[in-house]
mmCIF file of C-alpha atoms in Angstrom:
data_model
loop_
_atom_site.group_PDB
_atom_site.id
_atom_site.type_symbol
_atom_site.label_atom_id
_atom_site.label_comp_id
_atom_site.label_asym_id
_atom_site.label_seq_id
_atom_site.Cartn_x
_atom_site.Cartn_y
_atom_site.Cartn_z
ATOM 1 C CA MET A 80 -69.436 76.473 -18.816
ATOM 2 C CA ASN A 81 -66.728 77.475 -21.188
ATOM 3 C CA PHE A 82 -67.222 74.608 -23.963
ATOM 4 C CA THR A 83 -70.100 72.167 -25.554
ATOM 5 C CA ALA A 84 -69.934 68.520 -25.904
ATOM 6 C CA PRO A 85 -72.694 67.043 -27.526
ATOM 7 C CA ALA A 86 -70.669 63.998 -28.763
ATOM 8 C CA ALA A 87 -69.899 63.041 -25.115
ATOM 9 C CA ARG A 88 -71.377 60.534 -23.128
ATOM 10 C CA ILE A 89 -71.199 60.464 -19.690
ATOM 11 C CA LEU A 90 -72.841 58.304 -16.857
ATOM 12 C CA ALA A 91 -73.900 59.626 -13.884
ATOM 13 C CA VAL A 92 -73.712 57.424 -10.323
ATOM 14 C CA ASP A 93 -76.323 58.153 -6.989
ATOM 15 C CA ASP A 94 -78.292 55.949 -5.790
ATOM 16 C CA GLN A 95 -80.321 59.106 -4.713
ATOM 17 C CA GLU A 96 -81.913 60.884 -7.564
ATOM 18 C CA ILE A 97 -81.908 64.469 -6.271
ATOM 19 C CA ASN A 98 -78.275 64.232 -6.976
ATOM 20 C CA LEU A 99 -79.021 62.873 -10.076
ATOM 21 C CA MET A 100 -80.939 65.859 -11.537
ATOM 22 C CA VAL A 101 -78.536 68.478 -10.040
ATOM 23 C CA LEU A 102 -75.694 66.446 -12.136
ATOM 24 C CA GLU A 103 -78.008 66.148 -15.186
ATOM 25 C CA GLN A 104 -78.644 70.289 -14.538
ATOM 26 C CA LEU A 105 -75.280 71.156 -14.079
ATOM 27 C CA LEU A 106 -74.782 69.471 -17.348
ATOM 28 C CA SER A 107 -77.073 70.075 -20.114
ATOM 29 C CA PRO A 108 -74.938 73.157 -20.794
ATOM 30 C CA THR A 109 -72.419 70.657 -22.447
ATOM 31 C CA GLN A 110 -75.109 69.741 -24.624
ATOM 32 C CA MET A 111 -73.429 66.189 -23.608
ATOM 33 C CA GLU A 112 -75.439 62.729 -23.411
ATOM 34 C CA VAL A 113 -75.582 62.773 -19.850
ATOM 35 C CA ARG A 114 -77.072 59.092 -18.590
ATOM 36 C CA THR A 115 -77.755 57.599 -15.013
ATOM 37 C CA ALA A 116 -77.059 55.083 -12.859
ATOM 38 C CA ALA A 117 -79.385 54.509 -9.132
ATOM 39 C CA SER A 118 -77.801 52.347 -8.017
ATOM 40 C CA GLY A 119 -73.836 50.208 -8.090
ATOM 41 C CA GLN A 120 -75.376 47.149 -10.080
ATOM 42 C CA GLU A 121 -76.907 49.156 -13.026
ATOM 43 C CA MET A 122 -73.511 51.225 -13.702
ATOM 44 C CA LEU A 123 -72.413 47.131 -13.822
ATOM 45 C CA ASP A 124 -74.955 46.065 -16.190
ATOM 46 C CA LEU A 125 -74.892 50.286 -18.738
ATOM 47 C CA LEU A 126 -70.966 49.307 -18.882
ATOM 48 C CA ARG A 127 -71.211 46.157 -20.270
ATOM 49 C CA GLN A 128 -73.521 47.096 -23.446
ATOM 50 C CA GLU A 129 -72.290 50.924 -24.627
ATOM 51 C CA HIS A 130 -68.994 52.830 -23.901
ATOM 52 C CA TYR A 131 -69.186 56.844 -21.917
ATOM 53 C CA ASP A 132 -66.113 59.093 -21.791
ATOM 54 C CA LEU A 133 -66.814 59.954 -17.874
ATOM 55 C CA VAL A 134 -68.249 58.029 -15.822
ATOM 56 C CA LEU A 135 -68.983 59.913 -11.910
ATOM 57 C CA LEU A 136 -69.367 57.516 -9.624
ATOM 58 C CA ASP A 137 -70.742 58.426 -5.461
ATOM 59 C CA HIS A 138 -69.407 56.008 -3.173
ATOM 60 C CA VAL A 139 -71.420 55.925 -1.009
ATOM 61 C CA MET A 140 -74.342 53.562 -1.730
ATOM 62 C CA PRO A 141 -76.225 49.726 -0.578
ATOM 63 C CA ALA A 142 -73.785 47.610 -1.018
ATOM 64 C CA PRO A 143 -72.159 47.344 -2.937
ATOM 65 C CA ASP A 144 -71.250 50.522 -2.665
ATOM 66 C CA GLY A 145 -69.205 53.390 -5.481
ATOM 67 C CA LEU A 146 -65.463 51.936 -4.601
ATOM 68 C CA GLU A 147 -66.713 47.862 -5.334
ATOM 69 C CA SER A 148 -68.563 48.616 -8.039
ATOM 70 C CA PHE A 149 -65.504 50.744 -9.311
ATOM 71 C CA HIS A 150 -63.065 47.739 -8.383
ATOM 72 C CA ILE A 151 -65.416 45.135 -10.290
ATOM 73 C CA ALA A 152 -66.276 46.736 -13.243
ATOM 74 C CA ARG A 153 -62.136 46.739 -13.457
ATOM 75 C CA THR A 154 -61.783 43.134 -13.584
ATOM 76 C CA MET A 155 -64.629 42.907 -15.004
ATOM 77 C CA GLU A 156 -65.161 39.987 -18.459
ATOM 78 C CA GLY A 157 -67.169 42.205 -21.069
ATOM 79 C CA ASN A 158 -67.071 45.420 -19.491
ATOM 80 C CA LEU A 159 -66.813 47.933 -22.508
ATOM 81 C CA ASN A 160 -64.959 50.809 -20.044
ATOM 82 C CA THR A 161 -61.777 49.954 -19.354
ATOM 83 C CA ASP A 162 -59.576 53.025 -20.275
ATOM 84 C CA THR A 163 -62.349 55.183 -19.224
ATOM 85 C CA PRO A 164 -61.809 57.513 -15.694
ATOM 86 C CA PHE A 165 -63.954 57.254 -13.346
ATOM 87 C CA VAL A 166 -64.124 60.355 -10.749
ATOM 88 C CA ALA A 167 -65.494 59.548 -6.896
ATOM 89 C CA LEU A 168 -67.802 61.280 -5.961
ATOM 90 C CA THR A 169 -68.300 62.244 -2.120
ATOM 91 C CA GLY A 170 -69.427 64.598 1.558
ATOM 92 C CA ASN A 171 -66.529 62.438 3.124
ATOM 93 C CA ASP A 172 -62.414 63.529 4.469
ATOM 94 C CA MET A 173 -61.521 60.240 3.023
ATOM 95 C CA ARG A 174 -58.060 60.273 4.282
ATOM 96 C CA ALA A 175 -56.161 57.759 3.763
ATOM 97 C CA GLU A 176 -53.559 56.193 6.855
ATOM 98 C CA ASP A 177 -50.173 56.618 5.720
ATOM 99 C CA ALA A 178 -51.676 60.471 4.158
ATOM 100 C CA ASP A 179 -48.867 63.167 4.851
ATOM 101 C CA PRO A 180 -50.259 65.236 7.279
ATOM 102 C CA SER A 181 -50.156 68.608 6.052
ATOM 103 C CA LEU A 182 -52.302 68.121 2.869
ATOM 104 C CA SER A 183 -55.890 69.621 3.397
ATOM 105 C CA PRO A 184 -59.107 67.773 3.697
ATOM 106 C CA ARG A 185 -59.574 67.872 0.249
ATOM 107 C CA GLU A 186 -56.039 67.335 -1.459
ATOM 108 C CA ALA A 187 -55.833 64.440 0.873
ATOM 109 C CA THR A 188 -59.004 62.958 -0.283
ATOM 110 C CA ARG A 189 -58.062 63.591 -3.802
ATOM 111 C CA ALA A 190 -54.756 61.767 -3.110
ATOM 112 C CA TYR A 191 -57.357 58.397 -1.550
ATOM 113 C CA TYR A 192 -59.048 57.783 -4.410
ATOM 114 C CA LYS A 193 -56.052 57.984 -6.574
ATOM 115 C CA GLY A 194 -54.712 55.327 -4.764
ATOM 116 C CA GLU A 195 -58.006 53.507 -5.451
ATOM 117 C CA GLY A 196 -57.134 54.295 -9.162
ATOM 118 C CA PHE A 197 -59.715 57.134 -9.337
ATOM 119 C CA ALA A 198 -59.051 59.503 -12.163
ATOM 120 C CA ASP A 199 -59.806 62.062 -9.767
ATOM 121 C CA TYR A 200 -62.937 62.717 -7.663
ATOM 122 C CA LEU A 201 -65.666 65.549 -6.134
ATOM 123 C CA PRO A 202 -67.052 66.857 -3.427
ATOM 124 C CA LYS A 203 -70.299 66.752 -2.811
ATOM 125 C CA PRO A 204 -72.959 69.335 -3.196
ATOM 126 C CA VAL A 205 -71.314 69.512 -6.397
ATOM 127 C CA LEU A 206 -70.295 72.512 -7.624
ATOM 128 C CA PRO A 207 -70.235 74.585 -11.837
ATOM 129 C CA GLN A 208 -66.606 75.214 -11.578
ATOM 130 C CA ASP A 209 -65.531 72.456 -10.268
ATOM 131 C CA ILE A 210 -67.318 69.904 -12.292
ATOM 132 C CA GLU A 211 -66.792 72.249 -15.221
ATOM 133 C CA THR A 212 -62.704 71.490 -14.192
ATOM 134 C CA ILE A 213 -63.058 67.802 -14.194
ATOM 135 C CA LEU A 214 -64.667 67.717 -17.249
ATOM 136 C CA CYS A 215 -62.056 70.333 -19.418
ATOM 137 C CA SER A 216 -59.647 67.620 -17.845
ATOM 138 C CA LEU A 217 -60.755 64.608 -18.256
ATOM 139 C CA LEU A 218 -63.086 64.173 -21.096
ATOM 140 C CA PRO A 219 -61.624 63.714 -24.067
ATOM 141 C CA ALA A 220 -59.832 66.663 -26.143
ATOM 142 C CA GLY A 221 -61.073 66.178 -29.698
ATOM 143 C CA LYS A 222 -64.974 66.495 -27.780
ATOM 144 C CA LEU A 223 -65.176 69.816 -26.280
ATOM 145 C CA ILE A 224 -65.754 72.861 -28.302
ATOM 146 C CA ARG A 225 -64.517 75.270 -26.751
ATOM 147 C CA ALA A 226 -66.650 79.017 -26.696
ATOM 148 C CA GLU A 227 -65.394 82.086 -28.444
ATOM 149 C CA PRO A 228 -63.429 84.244 -25.780
ATOM 150 C CA GLU A 229 -65.566 87.447 -25.069
ATOM 151 C CA THR A 230 -63.758 90.826 -24.906
ATOM 152 C CA PRO A 231 -62.493 92.125 -21.668
ATOM 153 C CA ALA A 232 -66.036 93.972 -20.660
ATOM 154 C CA ALA A 233 -68.361 91.183 -21.595
ATOM 155 C CA ALA A 234 -66.221 88.816 -19.522
ATOM 156 C CA GLU A 235 -66.472 91.547 -17.429
ATOM 157 C CA ALA A 236 -70.201 91.731 -17.035
ATOM 158 C CA ALA A 237 -70.722 87.808 -16.783
ATOM 159 C CA ALA A 238 -69.267 87.452 -14.535
ATOM 160 C CA GLY A 239 -70.515 90.053 -11.722
ATOM 161 C CA PRO A 240 -68.654 91.347 -8.895
ATOM 162 C CA ALA A 241 -65.627 91.016 -8.861
ATOM 163 C CA LYS A 242 -65.840 89.808 -4.635
ATOM 164 C CA GLY A 243 -68.572 88.834 -2.265
ATOM 165 C CA GLY A 244 -68.607 85.109 -3.996
ATOM 166 C CA LEU A 245 -70.245 83.343 -6.154
ATOM 167 C CA PHE A 246 -73.190 83.929 -3.805
ATOM 168 C CA ALA A 247 -73.271 87.497 -4.297
ATOM 169 C CA ARG A 248 -73.929 86.710 -7.800
ATOM 170 C CA VAL A 249 -76.745 84.429 -6.958
ATOM 171 C CA MET A 250 -78.150 86.935 -4.736
ATOM 172 C CA GLN A 251 -77.914 89.664 -7.565
ATOM 173 C CA LEU A 252 -79.641 87.573 -10.295
ATOM 174 C CA GLN A 253 -82.435 86.736 -7.887
ATOM 175 C CA GLY A 254 -83.061 90.579 -8.091
ATOM 176 C CA GLU A 255 -81.891 90.663 -4.071
ATOM 177 C CA GLY A 256 -78.789 92.385 -4.015
ATOM 178 C CA GLY A 257 -77.413 95.891 -4.097
ATOM 179 C CA SER A 258 -74.451 97.334 -4.819
ATOM 180 C CA GLU A 259 -70.809 95.892 -3.765
ATOM 181 C CA ASN A 260 -68.217 97.323 -1.042
ATOM 182 C CA ALA A 261 -64.571 96.742 -0.943
ATOM 183 C CA GLY A 262 -65.025 93.434 1.936
ATOM 184 C CA GLY A 263 -66.914 91.319 -0.898
ATOM 185 C CA ALA A 264 -70.061 92.208 1.696
ATOM 186 C CA GLN A 265 -73.087 93.911 0.367
ATOM 187 C CA ASP A 266 -74.415 96.787 1.129
ATOM 188 C CA ASN A 267 -78.144 97.306 0.056
ATOM 189 C CA SER A 268 -78.708 101.158 1.891
ATOM 190 C CA ALA A 269 -77.053 102.442 -1.392
ATOM 191 C CA SER A 270 -79.451 100.836 -3.084
ATOM 192 C CA GLY A 271 -82.183 102.176 -1.763
ATOM 193 C CA SER A 272 -83.168 97.930 0.054
ATOM 194 C CA PRO A 273 -84.980 97.956 2.540
ATOM 195 C CA GLN A 274 -83.504 95.026 3.920
ATOM 196 C CA GLY A 275 -80.515 96.044 5.143
ATOM 197 C CA ASN A 276 -77.499 94.272 5.669
ATOM 198 C CA VAL A 277 -77.219 91.469 4.228
ATOM 199 C CA PRO A 278 -75.674 88.386 6.450
ATOM 200 C CA VAL A 279 -72.524 87.241 5.194
ATOM 201 C CA ASP A 280 -70.102 83.612 5.760
ATOM 202 C CA PRO A 281 -66.187 83.837 7.136
ATOM 203 C CA GLN A 282 -65.198 84.399 3.674
ATOM 204 C CA GLY A 283 -67.769 87.190 1.691
ATOM 205 C CA ASN A 284 -70.065 84.967 0.137
ATOM 206 C CA VAL A 285 -73.933 86.139 0.884
ATOM 207 C CA THR A 286 -76.038 84.182 2.407
ATOM 208 C CA SER A 287 -79.369 84.620 3.329
ATOM 209 C CA GLY A 288 -79.132 84.169 7.082
ATOM 210 C CA ASP A 289 -81.468 81.520 8.452
ATOM 211 C CA PRO A 290 -79.454 79.015 9.924
ATOM 212 C CA ASN A 291 -83.221 76.259 8.314
ATOM 213 C CA LEU A 292 -83.048 77.274 5.027
ATOM 214 C CA ASP A 293 -80.348 79.147 3.227
ATOM 215 C CA THR A 294 -82.116 79.272 -0.266
ATOM 216 C CA ALA A 295 -79.108 81.309 -1.560
ATOM 217 C CA SER A 296 -76.642 78.290 -0.405
ATOM 218 C CA GLY A 297 -78.799 76.700 -2.086
ATOM 219 C CA LEU A 298 -79.220 78.645 -5.181
ATOM 220 C CA ALA A 299 -75.276 78.760 -5.694
ATOM 221 C CA PHE A 300 -75.824 74.563 -6.074
ATOM 222 C CA SER A 301 -78.729 74.419 -8.645
ATOM 223 C CA ALA A 302 -75.894 77.015 -10.954
ATOM 224 C CA GLY A 303 -78.286 80.515 -10.089
ATOM 225 C CA ASN A 304 -81.304 78.659 -11.685
ATOM 226 C CA ALA A 305 -83.927 79.339 -9.451
ATOM 227 C CA GLU A 306 -86.840 76.820 -11.902
ATOM 228 C CA MET A 307 -84.458 73.771 -10.447
ATOM 229 C CA TYR A 308 -83.627 75.211 -6.804
ATOM 230 C CA ARG A 309 -87.859 74.891 -6.769
ATOM 231 C CA GLU A 310 -87.479 71.314 -7.976
ATOM 232 C CA LEU A 311 -84.558 70.322 -5.941
ATOM 233 C CA LEU A 312 -86.652 71.446 -2.230
ATOM 234 C CA THR A 313 -89.694 69.916 -4.002
ATOM 235 C CA ASN A 314 -88.017 66.705 -4.233
ATOM 236 C CA TRP A 315 -85.814 67.060 -1.310
ATOM 237 C CA LYS A 316 -88.547 68.156 0.866
ATOM 238 C CA ASN A 317 -90.979 65.179 0.290
ATOM 239 C CA ALA A 318 -88.485 62.488 1.479
ATOM 240 C CA TYR A 319 -88.097 63.690 4.484
ATOM 241 C CA MET A 320 -91.226 61.419 5.831
ATOM 242 C CA GLU A 321 -89.454 58.129 3.697
ATOM 243 C CA ASN A 322 -86.513 59.463 5.701
ATOM 244 C CA GLY A 323 -87.244 60.660 8.526
ATOM 245 C CA TYR A 324 -88.429 56.609 9.353
ATOM 246 C CA THR A 325 -85.673 55.146 8.599
ATOM 247 C CA ILE A 326 -83.402 57.425 10.486
ATOM 248 C CA GLN A 327 -85.705 56.536 13.459
ATOM 249 C CA LYS A 328 -85.871 52.741 12.740
ATOM 250 C CA SER A 329 -82.568 52.500 12.147
ATOM 251 C CA ALA A 330 -81.621 54.378 15.110
ATOM 252 C CA ARG A 331 -83.670 52.793 17.640
ATOM 253 C CA ASN A 332 -83.468 49.285 16.384
ATOM 254 C CA GLY A 333 -79.862 49.221 15.915
ATOM 255 C CA ASP A 334 -79.629 49.469 12.436
ATOM 256 C CA LEU A 335 -76.152 51.384 12.000
ATOM 257 C CA ASN A 336 -75.334 50.983 8.972
ATOM 258 C CA ALA A 337 -78.583 52.095 8.046
ATOM 259 C CA HIS A 338 -78.120 54.964 10.027
ATOM 260 C CA ARG A 339 -74.873 55.074 8.153
ATOM 261 C CA ILE A 340 -76.427 55.359 4.684
ATOM 262 C CA ALA A 341 -79.632 57.277 5.696
ATOM 263 C CA THR A 342 -76.879 60.442 7.742
ATOM 264 C CA HIS A 343 -74.992 61.034 4.561
ATOM 265 C CA SER A 344 -78.072 61.076 1.790
ATOM 266 C CA LEU A 345 -79.276 63.245 4.429
ATOM 267 C CA LYS A 346 -75.873 65.193 4.663
ATOM 268 C CA SER A 347 -75.746 66.103 1.064
ATOM 269 C CA SER A 348 -78.835 66.520 0.293
ATOM 270 C CA SER A 349 -79.631 69.356 2.436
ATOM 271 C CA ARG A 350 -76.491 71.045 2.005
ATOM 272 C CA MET A 351 -77.004 71.249 -1.654
ATOM 273 C CA VAL A 352 -80.984 72.629 -0.578
ATOM 274 C CA GLY A 353 -78.851 73.986 1.527
ATOM 275 C CA ALA A 354 -80.251 73.555 4.450
ATOM 276 C CA GLY A 355 -76.781 73.493 6.402
ATOM 277 C CA LEU A 356 -77.397 72.647 9.936
ATOM 278 C CA LEU A 357 -79.368 69.903 9.329
ATOM 279 C CA GLY A 358 -76.839 68.897 6.996
ATOM 280 C CA ASP A 359 -73.629 69.043 10.133
ATOM 281 C CA MET A 360 -75.875 66.674 12.127
ATOM 282 C CA ALA A 361 -76.610 64.990 9.927
ATOM 283 C CA GLU A 362 -72.303 63.786 9.213
ATOM 284 C CA LYS A 363 -72.517 64.026 13.189
ATOM 285 C CA ALA A 364 -74.679 61.379 13.007
ATOM 286 C CA GLU A 365 -73.490 59.227 10.009
ATOM 287 C CA HIS A 366 -69.909 59.831 11.982
ATOM 288 C CA ALA A 367 -71.158 57.455 14.693
ATOM 289 C CA ALA A 368 -72.949 55.636 12.947
ATOM 290 C CA ARG A 369 -69.988 54.529 10.910
ATOM 291 C CA ASP A 370 -67.857 54.912 13.906
ATOM 292 C CA GLY A 371 -69.880 52.159 15.996
ATOM 293 C CA ASP A 372 -71.759 55.097 18.723
ATOM 294 C CA LEU A 373 -74.610 53.764 19.186
ATOM 295 C CA ALA A 374 -74.964 56.237 22.495
ATOM 296 C CA TYR A 375 -74.334 59.144 20.255
ATOM 297 C CA VAL A 376 -77.461 57.522 17.343
ATOM 298 C CA GLN A 377 -79.233 57.550 20.194
ATOM 299 C CA GLU A 378 -79.522 60.162 22.126
ATOM 300 C CA HIS A 379 -78.741 62.732 19.279
ATOM 301 C CA VAL A 380 -81.780 60.626 17.147
ATOM 302 C CA ASN A 381 -84.802 62.770 18.325
ATOM 303 C CA ALA A 382 -82.268 66.504 18.112
ATOM 304 C CA LEU A 383 -81.815 65.179 14.587
ATOM 305 C CA LEU A 384 -85.305 64.224 13.188
ATOM 306 C CA GLU A 385 -86.613 68.329 15.016
ATOM 307 C CA GLN A 386 -83.974 70.054 12.619
ATOM 308 C CA TYR A 387 -85.190 68.321 9.858
ATOM 309 C CA GLY A 388 -89.104 69.236 10.294
ATOM 310 C CA LYS A 389 -87.384 72.725 10.797
ATOM 311 C CA SER A 390 -85.686 72.426 7.508
ATOM 312 C CA VAL A 391 -89.116 71.419 5.464
ATOM 313 C CA GLU A 392 -91.798 73.707 6.941
ATOM 314 C CA ALA A 393 -88.833 76.658 5.366
ATOM 315 C CA ALA A 394 -88.495 74.467 2.425
ATOM 316 C CA GLU A 395 -92.579 74.530 2.611
ATOM 317 C CA ALA A 396 -93.193 78.120 3.605
ATOM 318 C CA TYR A 397 -90.494 79.754 0.335
ATOM 319 C CA LEU A 398 -91.564 76.705 -1.969
ATOM 320 C CA ALA A 399 -95.396 78.430 -0.863
ATOM 321 C CA GLY A 400 -93.803 82.419 -0.994
#
């Protein structure tokens, strides 16, 4: 973060504890006060008690969900935050029926939420640079204390490698990266690393190469903070039995709404810790449940749970190391 805001107050709303933990950690360098709420109703109660400079609100939650809670708040008596900007948090591609087809998914999602009255939206999992942009644009200017400009040499040193993205910088923080070649990929052979060439995604970002748990990706979403990542991964792993039971039971009983909510949460949290393959499978299950496709849900639930188990095993191995 290139600023602090000790006088600012933010309310973060999400029904998943792991998501609130990430937001609190990402916001910690700003020194602002962060309050959290685990439901739309809890948010509504807090809005009657004190004023906030910004509200970060998850969309998909048990009723009332984020969108419903937002509209209730706007007309609610006793709300001390009628002029407070709200930012929607979502891992979904929200495209209005009349949206411009030329818009990218992110542009279309932003347009959707702005059409609902939100000031903006943040895609999940939340990246540090995305939340910094939101804070700088929506917090009161008088509460932002900008960092002193760095000298060109200091800025270059802090920025790390010019190519390779955030994932490459995370690998360097881990002490696993070597010099970077002109194409953006890591070349560890020059440094004598026994790992050889580190795999990269199509964008040139360094990954750990494990489809069950890409720890480099998870560390990137934790802003390179290894201690924070281990804590998030532990919480994610510990939720396995409860979440797996909910996913299995809702599929067996044909409860598509419960299945949609459970797989939506699994999608976001899995991608946050680096279990991207599991996150992709959970997204497909979520969309099927949303679209009423019970046959798909029941046909694929065992494969989803099997992958969930593989990713949890990879997490246990990483945490034991």
